[in-house]
XYZ file of C-alpha atoms in Angstrom:
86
model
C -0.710 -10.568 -12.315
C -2.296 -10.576 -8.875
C 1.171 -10.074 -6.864
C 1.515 -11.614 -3.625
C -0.093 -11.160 -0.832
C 2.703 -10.063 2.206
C 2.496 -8.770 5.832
C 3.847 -5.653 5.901
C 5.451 -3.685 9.250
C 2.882 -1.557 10.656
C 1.977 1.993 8.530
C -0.515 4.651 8.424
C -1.242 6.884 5.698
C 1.455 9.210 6.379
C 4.610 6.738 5.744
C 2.800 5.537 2.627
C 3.601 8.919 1.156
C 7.483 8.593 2.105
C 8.271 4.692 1.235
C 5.947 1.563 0.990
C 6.289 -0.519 4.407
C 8.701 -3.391 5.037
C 7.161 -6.648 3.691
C 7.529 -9.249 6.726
C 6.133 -12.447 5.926
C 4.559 -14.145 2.578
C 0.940 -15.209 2.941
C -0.250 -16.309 -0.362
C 1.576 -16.420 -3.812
C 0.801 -14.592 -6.971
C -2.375 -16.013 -8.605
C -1.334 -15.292 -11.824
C -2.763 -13.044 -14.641
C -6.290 -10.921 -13.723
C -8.310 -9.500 -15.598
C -9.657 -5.946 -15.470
C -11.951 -5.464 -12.180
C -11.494 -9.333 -11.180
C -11.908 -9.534 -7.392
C -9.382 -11.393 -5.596
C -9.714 -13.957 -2.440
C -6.992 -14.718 -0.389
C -6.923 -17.290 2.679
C -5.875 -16.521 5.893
C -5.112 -19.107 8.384
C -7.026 -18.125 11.281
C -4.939 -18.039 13.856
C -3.154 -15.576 12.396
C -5.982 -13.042 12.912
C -6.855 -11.847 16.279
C -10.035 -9.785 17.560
C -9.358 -6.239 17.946
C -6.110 -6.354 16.582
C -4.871 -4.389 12.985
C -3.797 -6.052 10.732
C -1.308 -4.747 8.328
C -0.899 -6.216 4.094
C 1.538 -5.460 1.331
C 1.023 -6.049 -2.701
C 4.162 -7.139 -4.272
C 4.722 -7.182 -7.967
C 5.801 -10.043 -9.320
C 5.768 -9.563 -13.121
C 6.784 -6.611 -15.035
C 2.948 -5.716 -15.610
C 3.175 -4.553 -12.038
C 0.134 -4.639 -10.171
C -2.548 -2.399 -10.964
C -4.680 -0.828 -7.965
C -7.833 1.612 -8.608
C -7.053 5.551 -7.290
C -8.726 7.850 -6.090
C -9.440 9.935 -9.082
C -10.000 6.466 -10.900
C -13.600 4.842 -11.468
C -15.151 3.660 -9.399
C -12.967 5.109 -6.506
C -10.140 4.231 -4.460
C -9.686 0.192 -3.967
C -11.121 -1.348 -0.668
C -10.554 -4.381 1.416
C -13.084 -6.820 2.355
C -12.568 -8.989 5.542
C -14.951 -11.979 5.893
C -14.628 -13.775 8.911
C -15.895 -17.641 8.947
């Protein structure tokens, strides 16, 4: 299952090692079952991005398969985020 995709509150790497950050608003529903390295697109309105500001995302499960993120002592390396702007 891909989860859904969430804001979150604002984090740095620091809190992620206490508690995973409060999930604020949904912005795209689960997508259903992925495969094995499947890259995932999600939509973003754009007004809800603005230049120069961060922007902070949350993963939540939705399926007892959980959702499964790369590590860093996985291969190929820790996951990543790709922002394309259009």
């Amino acid at each position: 299952q891909s989860g859904e995709l969430w804001w979150s509150e604002p984090f740095d790497a620091a809190d992620l090692k206490v508690q995973a950050p409060k999930l604020v608003a949904l912005i795209a529903a689960d997508k259903g079952e992925v495969q094995p390295d499947e890259w995932l697109q999600w939509s973003i309105a754009p007004e809800q991005v603005m230049a120069g500001e961060p922007l902070f995302f949350g993963l939540r499960p939705t399926h007892d398969k959980g959702v499964m993120l790369r590590g860093g002592t996985t291969m190929p390396g820790f996951p990543y985020l790709e922002l394309e702007l259009q």
